JSON list of C-alpha atoms and ligand atoms in Angstrom, two decimals:
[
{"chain": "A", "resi": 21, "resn": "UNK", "atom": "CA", "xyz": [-5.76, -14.30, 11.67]},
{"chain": "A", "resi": 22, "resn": "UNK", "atom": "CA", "xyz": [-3.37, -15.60, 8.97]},
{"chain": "A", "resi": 23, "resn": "UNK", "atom": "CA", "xyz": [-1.94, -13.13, 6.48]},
{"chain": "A", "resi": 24, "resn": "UNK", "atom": "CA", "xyz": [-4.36, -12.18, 3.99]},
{"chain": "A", "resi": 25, "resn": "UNK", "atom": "CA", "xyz": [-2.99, -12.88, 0.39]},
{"chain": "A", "resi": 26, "resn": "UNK", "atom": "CA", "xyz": [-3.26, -9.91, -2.18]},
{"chain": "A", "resi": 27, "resn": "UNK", "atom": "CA", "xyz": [-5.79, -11.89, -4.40]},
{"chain": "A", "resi": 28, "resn": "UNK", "atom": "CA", "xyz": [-8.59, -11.72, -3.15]},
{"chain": "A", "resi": 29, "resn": "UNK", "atom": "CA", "xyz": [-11.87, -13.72, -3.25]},
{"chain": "A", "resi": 30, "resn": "UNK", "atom": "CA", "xyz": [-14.24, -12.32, -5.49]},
{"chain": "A", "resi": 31, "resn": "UNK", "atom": "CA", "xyz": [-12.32, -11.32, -8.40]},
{"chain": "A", "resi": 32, "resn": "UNK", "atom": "CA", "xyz": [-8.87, -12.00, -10.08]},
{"chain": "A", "resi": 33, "resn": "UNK", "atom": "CA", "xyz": [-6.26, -9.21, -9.18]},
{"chain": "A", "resi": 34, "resn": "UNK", "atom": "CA", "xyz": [-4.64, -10.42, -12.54]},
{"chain": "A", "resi": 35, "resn": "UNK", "atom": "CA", "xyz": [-5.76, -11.56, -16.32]},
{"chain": "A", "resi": 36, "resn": "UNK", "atom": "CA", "xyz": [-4.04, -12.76, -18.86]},
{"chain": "A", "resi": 37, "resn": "UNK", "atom": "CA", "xyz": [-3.58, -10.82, -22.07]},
{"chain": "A", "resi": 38, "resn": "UNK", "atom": "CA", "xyz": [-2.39, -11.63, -25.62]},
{"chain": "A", "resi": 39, "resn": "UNK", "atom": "CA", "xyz": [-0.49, -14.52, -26.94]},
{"chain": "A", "resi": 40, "resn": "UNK", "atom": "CA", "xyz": [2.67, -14.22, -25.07]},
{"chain": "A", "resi": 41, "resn": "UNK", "atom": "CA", "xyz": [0.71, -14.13, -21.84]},
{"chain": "A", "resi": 42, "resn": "UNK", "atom": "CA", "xyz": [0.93, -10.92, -20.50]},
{"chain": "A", "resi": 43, "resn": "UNK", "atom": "CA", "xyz": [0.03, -10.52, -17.11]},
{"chain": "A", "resi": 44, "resn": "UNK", "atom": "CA", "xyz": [-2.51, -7.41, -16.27]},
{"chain": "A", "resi": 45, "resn": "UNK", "atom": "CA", "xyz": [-3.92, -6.06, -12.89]},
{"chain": "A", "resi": 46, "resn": "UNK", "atom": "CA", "xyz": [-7.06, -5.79, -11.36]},
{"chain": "A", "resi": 47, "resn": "UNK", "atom": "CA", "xyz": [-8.79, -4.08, -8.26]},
{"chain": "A", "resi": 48, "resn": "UNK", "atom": "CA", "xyz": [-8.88, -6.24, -5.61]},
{"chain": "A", "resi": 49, "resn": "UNK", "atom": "CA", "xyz": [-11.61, -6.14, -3.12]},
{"chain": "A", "resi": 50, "resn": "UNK", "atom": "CA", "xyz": [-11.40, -4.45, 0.20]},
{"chain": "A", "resi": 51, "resn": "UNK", "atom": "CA", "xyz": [-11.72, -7.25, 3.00]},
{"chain": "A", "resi": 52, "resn": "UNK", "atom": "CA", "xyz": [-14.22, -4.77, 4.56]},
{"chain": "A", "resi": 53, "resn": "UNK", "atom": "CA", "xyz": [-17.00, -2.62, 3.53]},
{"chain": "A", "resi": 54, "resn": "UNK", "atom": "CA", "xyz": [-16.40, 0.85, 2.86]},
{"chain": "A", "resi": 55, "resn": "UNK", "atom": "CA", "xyz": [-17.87, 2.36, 5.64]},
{"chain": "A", "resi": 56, "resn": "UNK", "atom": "CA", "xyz": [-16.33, 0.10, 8.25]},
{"chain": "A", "resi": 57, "resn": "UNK", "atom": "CA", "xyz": [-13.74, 1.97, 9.55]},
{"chain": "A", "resi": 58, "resn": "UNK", "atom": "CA", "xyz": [-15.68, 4.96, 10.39]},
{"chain": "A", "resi": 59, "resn": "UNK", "atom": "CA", "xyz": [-15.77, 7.20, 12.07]},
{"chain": "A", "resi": 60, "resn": "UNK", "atom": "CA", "xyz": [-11.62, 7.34, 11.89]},
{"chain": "A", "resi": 61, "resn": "UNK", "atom": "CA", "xyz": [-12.18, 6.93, 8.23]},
{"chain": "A", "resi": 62, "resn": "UNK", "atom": "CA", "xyz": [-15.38, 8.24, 6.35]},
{"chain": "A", "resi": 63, "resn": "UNK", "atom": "CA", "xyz": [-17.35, 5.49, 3.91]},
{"chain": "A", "resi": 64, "resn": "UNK", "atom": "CA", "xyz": [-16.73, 8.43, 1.03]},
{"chain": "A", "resi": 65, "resn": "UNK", "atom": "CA", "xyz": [-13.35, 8.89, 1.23]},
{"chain": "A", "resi": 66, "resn": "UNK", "atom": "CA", "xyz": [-12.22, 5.08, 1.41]},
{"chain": "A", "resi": 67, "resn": "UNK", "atom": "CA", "xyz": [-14.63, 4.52, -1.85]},
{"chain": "A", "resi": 68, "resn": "UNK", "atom": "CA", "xyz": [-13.00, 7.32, -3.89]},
{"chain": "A", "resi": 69, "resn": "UNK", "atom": "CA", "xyz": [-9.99, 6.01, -2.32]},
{"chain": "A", "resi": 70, "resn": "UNK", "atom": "CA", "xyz": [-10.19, 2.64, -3.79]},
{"chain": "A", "resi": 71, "resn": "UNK", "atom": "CA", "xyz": [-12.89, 2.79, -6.64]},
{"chain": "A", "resi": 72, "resn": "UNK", "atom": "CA", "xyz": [-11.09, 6.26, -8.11]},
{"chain": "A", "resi": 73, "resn": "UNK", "atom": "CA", "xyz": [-7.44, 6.16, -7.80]},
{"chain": "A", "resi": 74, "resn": "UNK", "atom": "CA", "xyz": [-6.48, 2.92, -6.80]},
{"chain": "A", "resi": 75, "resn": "UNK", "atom": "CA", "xyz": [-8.13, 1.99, -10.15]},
{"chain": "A", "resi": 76, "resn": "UNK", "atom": "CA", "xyz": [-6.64, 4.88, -11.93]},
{"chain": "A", "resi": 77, "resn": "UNK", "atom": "CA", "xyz": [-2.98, 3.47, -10.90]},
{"chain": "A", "resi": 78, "resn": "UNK", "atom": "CA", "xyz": [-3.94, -0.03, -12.21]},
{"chain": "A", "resi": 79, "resn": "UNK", "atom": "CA", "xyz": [-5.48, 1.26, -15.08]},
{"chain": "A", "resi": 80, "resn": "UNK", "atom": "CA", "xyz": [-2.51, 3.23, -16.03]},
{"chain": "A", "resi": 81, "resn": "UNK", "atom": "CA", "xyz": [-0.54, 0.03, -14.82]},
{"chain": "A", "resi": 82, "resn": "UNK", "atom": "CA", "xyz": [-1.88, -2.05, -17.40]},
{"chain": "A", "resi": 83, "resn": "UNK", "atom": "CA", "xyz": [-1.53, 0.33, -20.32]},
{"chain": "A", "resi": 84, "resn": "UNK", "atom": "CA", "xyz": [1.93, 0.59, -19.53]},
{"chain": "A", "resi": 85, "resn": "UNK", "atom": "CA", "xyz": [2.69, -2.87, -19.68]},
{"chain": "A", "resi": 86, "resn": "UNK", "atom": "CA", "xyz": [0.71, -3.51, -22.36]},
{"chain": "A", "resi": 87, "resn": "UNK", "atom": "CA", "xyz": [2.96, -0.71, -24.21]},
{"chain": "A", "resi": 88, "resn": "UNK", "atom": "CA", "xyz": [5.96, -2.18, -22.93]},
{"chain": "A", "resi": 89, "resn": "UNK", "atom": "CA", "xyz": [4.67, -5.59, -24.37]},
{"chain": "A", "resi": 90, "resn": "UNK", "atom": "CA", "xyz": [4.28, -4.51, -27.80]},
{"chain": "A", "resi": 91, "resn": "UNK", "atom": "CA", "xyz": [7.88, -2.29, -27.80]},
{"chain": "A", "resi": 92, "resn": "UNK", "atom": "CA", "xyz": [9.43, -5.33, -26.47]},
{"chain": "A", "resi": 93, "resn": "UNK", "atom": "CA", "xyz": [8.27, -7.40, -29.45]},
{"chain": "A", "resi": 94, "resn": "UNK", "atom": "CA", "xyz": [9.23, -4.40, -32.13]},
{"chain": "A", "resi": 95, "resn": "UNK", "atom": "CA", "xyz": [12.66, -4.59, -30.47]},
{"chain": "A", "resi": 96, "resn": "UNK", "atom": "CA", "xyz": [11.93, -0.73, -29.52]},
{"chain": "A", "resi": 97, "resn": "UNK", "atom": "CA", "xyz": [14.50, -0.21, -26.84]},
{"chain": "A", "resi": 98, "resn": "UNK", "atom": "CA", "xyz": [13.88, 3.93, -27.16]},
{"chain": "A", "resi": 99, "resn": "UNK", "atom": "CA", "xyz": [10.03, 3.26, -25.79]},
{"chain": "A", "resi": 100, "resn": "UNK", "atom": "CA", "xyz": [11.35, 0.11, -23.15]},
{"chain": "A", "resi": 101, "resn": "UNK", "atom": "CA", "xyz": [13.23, 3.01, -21.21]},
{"chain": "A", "resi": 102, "resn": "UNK", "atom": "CA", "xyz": [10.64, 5.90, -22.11]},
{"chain": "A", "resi": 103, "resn": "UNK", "atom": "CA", "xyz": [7.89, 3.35, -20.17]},
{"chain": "A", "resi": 104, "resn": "UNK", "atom": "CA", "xyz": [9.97, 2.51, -16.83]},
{"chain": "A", "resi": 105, "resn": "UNK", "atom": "CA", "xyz": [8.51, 5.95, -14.65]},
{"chain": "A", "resi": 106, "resn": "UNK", "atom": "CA", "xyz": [5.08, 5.04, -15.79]},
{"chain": "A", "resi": 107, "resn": "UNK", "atom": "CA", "xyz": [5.36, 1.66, -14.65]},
{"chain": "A", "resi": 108, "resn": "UNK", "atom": "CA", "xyz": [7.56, 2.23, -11.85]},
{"chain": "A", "resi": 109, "resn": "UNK", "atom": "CA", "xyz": [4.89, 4.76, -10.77]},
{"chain": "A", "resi": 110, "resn": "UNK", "atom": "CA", "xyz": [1.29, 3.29, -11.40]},
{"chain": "A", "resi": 111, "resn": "UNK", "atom": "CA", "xyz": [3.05, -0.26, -10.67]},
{"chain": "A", "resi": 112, "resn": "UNK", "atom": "CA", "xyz": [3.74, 1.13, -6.94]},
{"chain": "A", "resi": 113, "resn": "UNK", "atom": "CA", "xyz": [0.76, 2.56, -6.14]},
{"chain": "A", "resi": 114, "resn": "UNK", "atom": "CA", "xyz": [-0.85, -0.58, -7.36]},
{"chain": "A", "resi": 115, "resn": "UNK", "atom": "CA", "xyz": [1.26, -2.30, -4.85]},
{"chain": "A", "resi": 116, "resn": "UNK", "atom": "CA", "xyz": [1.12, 0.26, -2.43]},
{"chain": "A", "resi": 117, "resn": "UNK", "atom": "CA", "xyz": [-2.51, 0.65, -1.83]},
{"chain": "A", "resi": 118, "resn": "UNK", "atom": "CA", "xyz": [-2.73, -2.81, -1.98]},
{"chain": "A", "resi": 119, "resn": "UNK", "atom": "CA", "xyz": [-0.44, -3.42, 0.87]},
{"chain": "A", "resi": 120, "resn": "UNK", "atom": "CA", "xyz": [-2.45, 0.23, 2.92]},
{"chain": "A", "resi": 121, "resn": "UNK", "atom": "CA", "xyz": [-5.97, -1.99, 2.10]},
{"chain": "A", "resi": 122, "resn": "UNK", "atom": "CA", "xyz": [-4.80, -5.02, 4.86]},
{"chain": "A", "resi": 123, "resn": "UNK", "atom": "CA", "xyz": [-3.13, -2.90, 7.11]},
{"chain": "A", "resi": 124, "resn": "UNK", "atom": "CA", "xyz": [-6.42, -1.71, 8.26]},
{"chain": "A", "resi": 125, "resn": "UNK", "atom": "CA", "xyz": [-9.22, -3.36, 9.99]},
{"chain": "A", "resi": 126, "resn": "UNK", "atom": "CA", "xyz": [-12.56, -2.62, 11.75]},
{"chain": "A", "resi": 127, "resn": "UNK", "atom": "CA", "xyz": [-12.11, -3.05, 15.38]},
{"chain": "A", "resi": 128, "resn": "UNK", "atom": "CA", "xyz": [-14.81, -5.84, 15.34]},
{"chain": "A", "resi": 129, "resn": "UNK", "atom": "CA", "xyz": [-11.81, -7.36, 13.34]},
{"chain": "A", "resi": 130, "resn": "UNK", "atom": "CA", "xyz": [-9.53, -7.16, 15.24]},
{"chain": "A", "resi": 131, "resn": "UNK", "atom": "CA", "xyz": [-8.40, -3.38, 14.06]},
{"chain": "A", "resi": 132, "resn": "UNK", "atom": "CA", "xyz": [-6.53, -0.86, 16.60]},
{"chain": "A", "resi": 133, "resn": "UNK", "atom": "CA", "xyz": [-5.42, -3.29, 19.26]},
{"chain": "A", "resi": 134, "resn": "UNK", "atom": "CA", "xyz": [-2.12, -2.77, 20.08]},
{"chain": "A", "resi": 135, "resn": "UNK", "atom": "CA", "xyz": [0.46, -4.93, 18.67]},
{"chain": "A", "resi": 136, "resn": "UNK", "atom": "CA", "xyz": [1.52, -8.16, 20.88]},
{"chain": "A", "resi": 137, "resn": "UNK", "atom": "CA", "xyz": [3.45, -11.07, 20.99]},
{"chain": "A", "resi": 138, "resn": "UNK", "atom": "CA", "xyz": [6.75, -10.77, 19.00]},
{"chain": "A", "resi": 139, "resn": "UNK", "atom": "CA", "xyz": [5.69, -7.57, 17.14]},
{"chain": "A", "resi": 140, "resn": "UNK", "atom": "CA", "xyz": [5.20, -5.19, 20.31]},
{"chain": "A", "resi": 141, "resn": "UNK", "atom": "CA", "xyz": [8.17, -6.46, 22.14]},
{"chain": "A", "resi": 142, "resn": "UNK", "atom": "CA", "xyz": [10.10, -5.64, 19.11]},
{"chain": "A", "resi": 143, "resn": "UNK", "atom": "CA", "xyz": [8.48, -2.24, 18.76]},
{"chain": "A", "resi": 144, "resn": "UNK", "atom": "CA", "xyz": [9.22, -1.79, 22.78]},
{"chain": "A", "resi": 145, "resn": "UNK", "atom": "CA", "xyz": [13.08, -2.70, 22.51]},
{"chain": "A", "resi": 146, "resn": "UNK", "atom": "CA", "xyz": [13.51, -0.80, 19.32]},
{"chain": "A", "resi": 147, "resn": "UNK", "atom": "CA", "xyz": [11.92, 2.61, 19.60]},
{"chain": "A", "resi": 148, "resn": "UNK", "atom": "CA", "xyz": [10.72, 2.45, 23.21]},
{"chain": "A", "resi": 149, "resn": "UNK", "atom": "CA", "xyz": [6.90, 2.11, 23.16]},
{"chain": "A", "resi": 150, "resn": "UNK", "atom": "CA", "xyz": [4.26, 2.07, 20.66]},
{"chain": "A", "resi": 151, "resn": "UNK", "atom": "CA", "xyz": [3.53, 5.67, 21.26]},
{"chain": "A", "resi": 152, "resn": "UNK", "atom": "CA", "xyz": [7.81, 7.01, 20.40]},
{"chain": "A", "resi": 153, "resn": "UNK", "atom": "CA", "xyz": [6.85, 4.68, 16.88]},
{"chain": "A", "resi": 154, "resn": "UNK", "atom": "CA", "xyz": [3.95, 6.78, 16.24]},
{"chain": "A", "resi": 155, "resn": "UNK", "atom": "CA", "xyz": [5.34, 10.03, 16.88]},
{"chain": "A", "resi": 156, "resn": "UNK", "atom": "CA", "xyz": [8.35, 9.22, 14.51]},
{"chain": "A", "resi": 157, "resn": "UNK", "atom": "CA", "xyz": [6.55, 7.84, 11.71]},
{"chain": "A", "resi": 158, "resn": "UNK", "atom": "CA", "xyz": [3.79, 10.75, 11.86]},
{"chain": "A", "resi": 159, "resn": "UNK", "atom": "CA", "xyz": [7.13, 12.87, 11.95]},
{"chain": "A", "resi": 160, "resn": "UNK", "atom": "CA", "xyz": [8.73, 11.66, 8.96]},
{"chain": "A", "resi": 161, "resn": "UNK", "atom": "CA", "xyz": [5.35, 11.62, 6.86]},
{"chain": "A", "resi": 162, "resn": "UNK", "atom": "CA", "xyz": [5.08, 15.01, 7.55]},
{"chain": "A", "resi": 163, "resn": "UNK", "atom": "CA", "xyz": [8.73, 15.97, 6.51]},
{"chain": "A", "resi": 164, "resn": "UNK", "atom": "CA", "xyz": [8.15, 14.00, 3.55]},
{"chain": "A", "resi": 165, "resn": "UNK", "atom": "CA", "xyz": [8.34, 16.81, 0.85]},
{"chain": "A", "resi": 166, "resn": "UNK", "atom": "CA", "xyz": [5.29, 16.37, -1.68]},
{"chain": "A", "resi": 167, "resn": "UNK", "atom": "CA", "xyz": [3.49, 12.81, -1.67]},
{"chain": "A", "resi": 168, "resn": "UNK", "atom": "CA", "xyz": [4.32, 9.95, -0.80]},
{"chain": "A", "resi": 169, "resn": "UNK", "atom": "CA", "xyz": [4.28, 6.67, 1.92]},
{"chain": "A", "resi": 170, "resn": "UNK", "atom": "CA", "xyz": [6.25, 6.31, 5.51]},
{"chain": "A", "resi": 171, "resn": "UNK", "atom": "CA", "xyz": [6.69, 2.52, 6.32]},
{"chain": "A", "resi": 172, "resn": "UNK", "atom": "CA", "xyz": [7.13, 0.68, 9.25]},
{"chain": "A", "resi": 173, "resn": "UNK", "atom": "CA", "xyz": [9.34, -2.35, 7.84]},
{"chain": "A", "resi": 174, "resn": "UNK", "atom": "CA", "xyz": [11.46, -5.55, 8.95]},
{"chain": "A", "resi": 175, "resn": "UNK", "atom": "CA", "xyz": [15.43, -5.24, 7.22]},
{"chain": "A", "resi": 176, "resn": "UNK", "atom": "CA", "xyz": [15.73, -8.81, 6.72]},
{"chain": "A", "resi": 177, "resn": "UNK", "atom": "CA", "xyz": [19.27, -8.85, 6.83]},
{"chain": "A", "resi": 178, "resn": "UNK", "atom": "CA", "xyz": [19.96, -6.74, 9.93]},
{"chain": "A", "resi": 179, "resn": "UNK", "atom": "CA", "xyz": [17.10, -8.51, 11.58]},
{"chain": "A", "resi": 180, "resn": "UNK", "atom": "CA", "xyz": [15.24, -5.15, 13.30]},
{"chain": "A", "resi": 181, "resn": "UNK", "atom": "CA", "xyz": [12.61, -2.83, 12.53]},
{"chain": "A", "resi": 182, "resn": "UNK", "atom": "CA", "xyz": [13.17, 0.24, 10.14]},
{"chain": "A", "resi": 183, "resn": "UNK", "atom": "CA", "xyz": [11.26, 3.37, 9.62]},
{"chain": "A", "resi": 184, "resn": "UNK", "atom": "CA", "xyz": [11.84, 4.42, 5.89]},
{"chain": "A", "resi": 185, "resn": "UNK", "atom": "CA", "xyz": [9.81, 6.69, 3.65]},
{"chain": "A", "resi": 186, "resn": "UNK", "atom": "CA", "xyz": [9.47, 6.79, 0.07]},
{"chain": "A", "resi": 187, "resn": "UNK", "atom": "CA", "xyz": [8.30, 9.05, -2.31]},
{"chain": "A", "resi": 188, "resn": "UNK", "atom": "CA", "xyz": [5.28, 9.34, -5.03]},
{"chain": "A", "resi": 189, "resn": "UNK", "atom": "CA", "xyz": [4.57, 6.03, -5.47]},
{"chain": "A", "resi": 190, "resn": "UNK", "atom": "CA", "xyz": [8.17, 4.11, -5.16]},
{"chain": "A", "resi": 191, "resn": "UNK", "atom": "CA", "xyz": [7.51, 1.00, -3.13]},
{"chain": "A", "resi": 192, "resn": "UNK", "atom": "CA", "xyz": [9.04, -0.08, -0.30]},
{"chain": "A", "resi": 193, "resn": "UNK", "atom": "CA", "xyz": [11.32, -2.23, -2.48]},
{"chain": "A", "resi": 194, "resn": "UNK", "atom": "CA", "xyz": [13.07, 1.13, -3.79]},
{"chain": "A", "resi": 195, "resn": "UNK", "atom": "CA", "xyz": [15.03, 1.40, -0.51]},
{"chain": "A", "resi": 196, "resn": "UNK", "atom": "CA", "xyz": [16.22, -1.64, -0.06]},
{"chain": "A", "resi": 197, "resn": "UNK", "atom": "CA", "xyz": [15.72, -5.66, -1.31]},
{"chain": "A", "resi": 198, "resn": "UNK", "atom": "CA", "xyz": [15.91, -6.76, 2.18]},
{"chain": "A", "resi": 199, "resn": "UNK", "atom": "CA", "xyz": [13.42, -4.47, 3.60]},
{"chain": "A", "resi": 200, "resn": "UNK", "atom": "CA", "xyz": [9.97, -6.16, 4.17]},
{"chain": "A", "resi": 201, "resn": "UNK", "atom": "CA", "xyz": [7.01, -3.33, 4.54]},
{"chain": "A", "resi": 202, "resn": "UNK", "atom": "CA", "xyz": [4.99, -4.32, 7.63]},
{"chain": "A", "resi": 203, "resn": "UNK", "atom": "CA", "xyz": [2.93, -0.84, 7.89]},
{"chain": "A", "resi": 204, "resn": "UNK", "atom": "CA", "xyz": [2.24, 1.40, 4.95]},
{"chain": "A", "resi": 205, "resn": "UNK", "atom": "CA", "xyz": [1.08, 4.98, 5.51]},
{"chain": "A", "resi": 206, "resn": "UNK", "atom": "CA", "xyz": [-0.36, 6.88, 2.40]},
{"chain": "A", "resi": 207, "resn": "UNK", "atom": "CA", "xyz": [0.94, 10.37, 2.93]},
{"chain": "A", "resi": 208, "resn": "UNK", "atom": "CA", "xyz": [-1.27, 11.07, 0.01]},
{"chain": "A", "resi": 209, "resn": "UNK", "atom": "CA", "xyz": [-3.79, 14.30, 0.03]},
{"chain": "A", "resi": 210, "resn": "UNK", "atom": "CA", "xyz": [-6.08, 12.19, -2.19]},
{"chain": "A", "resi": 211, "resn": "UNK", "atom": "CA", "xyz": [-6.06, 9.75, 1.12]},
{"chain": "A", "resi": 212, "resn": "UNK", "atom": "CA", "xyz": [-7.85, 12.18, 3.09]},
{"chain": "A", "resi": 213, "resn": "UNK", "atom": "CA", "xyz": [-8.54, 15.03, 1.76]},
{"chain": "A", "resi": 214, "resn": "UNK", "atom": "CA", "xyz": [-12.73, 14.74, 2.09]},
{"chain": "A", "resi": 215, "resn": "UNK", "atom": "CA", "xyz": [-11.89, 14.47, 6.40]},
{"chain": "A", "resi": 216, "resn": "UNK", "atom": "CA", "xyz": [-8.84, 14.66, 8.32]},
{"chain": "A", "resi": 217, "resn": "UNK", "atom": "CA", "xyz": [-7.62, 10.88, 10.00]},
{"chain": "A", "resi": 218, "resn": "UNK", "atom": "CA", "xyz": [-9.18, 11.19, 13.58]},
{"chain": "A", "resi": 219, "resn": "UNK", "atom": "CA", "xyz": [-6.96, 8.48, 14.61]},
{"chain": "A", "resi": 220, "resn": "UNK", "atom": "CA", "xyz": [-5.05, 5.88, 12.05]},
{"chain": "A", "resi": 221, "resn": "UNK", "atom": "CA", "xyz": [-3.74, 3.80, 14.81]},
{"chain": "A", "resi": 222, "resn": "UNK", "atom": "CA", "xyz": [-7.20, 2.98, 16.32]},
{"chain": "A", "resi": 223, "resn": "UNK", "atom": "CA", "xyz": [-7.67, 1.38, 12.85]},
{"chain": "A", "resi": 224, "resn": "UNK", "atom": "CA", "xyz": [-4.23, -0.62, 12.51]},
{"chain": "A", "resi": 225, "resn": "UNK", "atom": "CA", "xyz": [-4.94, -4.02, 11.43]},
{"chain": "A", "resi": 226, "resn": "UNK", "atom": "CA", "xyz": [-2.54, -5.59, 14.07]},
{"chain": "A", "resi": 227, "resn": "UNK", "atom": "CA", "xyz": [-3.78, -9.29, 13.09]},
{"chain": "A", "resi": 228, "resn": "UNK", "atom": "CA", "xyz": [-2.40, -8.77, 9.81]},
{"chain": "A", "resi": 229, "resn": "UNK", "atom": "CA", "xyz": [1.23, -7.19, 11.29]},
{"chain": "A", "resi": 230, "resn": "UNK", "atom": "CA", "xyz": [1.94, -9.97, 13.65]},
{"chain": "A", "resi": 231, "resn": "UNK", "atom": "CA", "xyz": [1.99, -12.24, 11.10]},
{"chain": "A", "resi": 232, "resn": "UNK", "atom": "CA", "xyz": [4.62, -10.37, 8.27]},
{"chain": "B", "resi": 309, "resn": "LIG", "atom": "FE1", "xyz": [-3.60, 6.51, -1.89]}
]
């Protein structure tokens, strides 16, 4: 299955606003219905997931920019800097969640097969099996100290598999410009909190890995 673009099908992740073309956000669809990936994940929890605060980020997103649009045209340089965390934050989680969305997949779909091909031989030779990559990532997400995401990435430029973790909503990009997220893991309470993950992994979408 070829990599699944972030715009998606039935509706525009992005609309253009005002004369000078700004560029706004919206939700994109999940590639699967809600309930789908039960019962690892409940139907509930992935709707309030996406419908509540994925939306809330892009909402928020969208304000932002369109603040930072109109300061930039005032020449407001105080309110250009005062709007960076707000974009930096709902920005990420808009970019976050979208990433989380794809890495999942019903098992009809190819979801929780373990990863093949060039993927699982580079998970082998780097942390020693499948299972040593899942202890260290569940590890590190739950040293990470408030919220925030524990990645699975490719560093471009050493050429090898990384575990990072960020925190809030910094993307990926945060630690790095040659890292390249491959798995994202929302370490967020809001991700779970109506029912505890029975098992993540069985829903990895490993279709979707083998090809970043
Ligand atoms: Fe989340």
């Amino acid at each position: 299955m070829a990599l699944r673009t972030l715009i998606t099908r039935k509706s525009p992740i992005s609309t253009h606003l005002g004369f000078r073309g700004l560029q706004t956000f919206s939700l994109p669809d999940l590639p699967y219905d809600y309930g789908a990936l039960e019962p690892a994940i409940s139907g509930e929890i992935m709707q309030l997931h996406h419908q509540k605060h994925h939306q809330a980020y892009i909402t928020n997103y969208n304000k932002a920019l369109e603040q930072l649009d109109s300061a930039i045209s005032k020449g407001d340089a105080s309110t250009v800097v005062k709007l960076q965390s707000a974009i930096k934050f709902n920005g990420g989680g808009h970019v976050n969640h979208s990433i989380f969305w794809k890495n999942l997949a019903p098992v009809l779909e190819g979801g929780g097969e373990p990863p093949k091909a060039s993927l699982g031989s580079a998970i082998d030779n780097h942390f020693g099996s499948l299972e040593a990559l899942i202890q260290k990532m569940n590890a590190e997400g739950a040293a990470l100290q408030g919220s925030g995401w524990v990645w699975l990435a490719v560093d471009k430029e050493l050429k090898h598999l990384v575990v990072e973790t960020t925190a809030n909503q910094d993307p990926l990009v945060t630690k790095g410009p040659s890292l390249v997220p491959v798995i994202g893991i929302d370490v967020w309470e809001h991700a779970y909190y109506l029912q505890v993950f029975l098992s993540f992994s069985s829903y990895l979408n490993v279709s979707f890995l083998a090809q970043v």
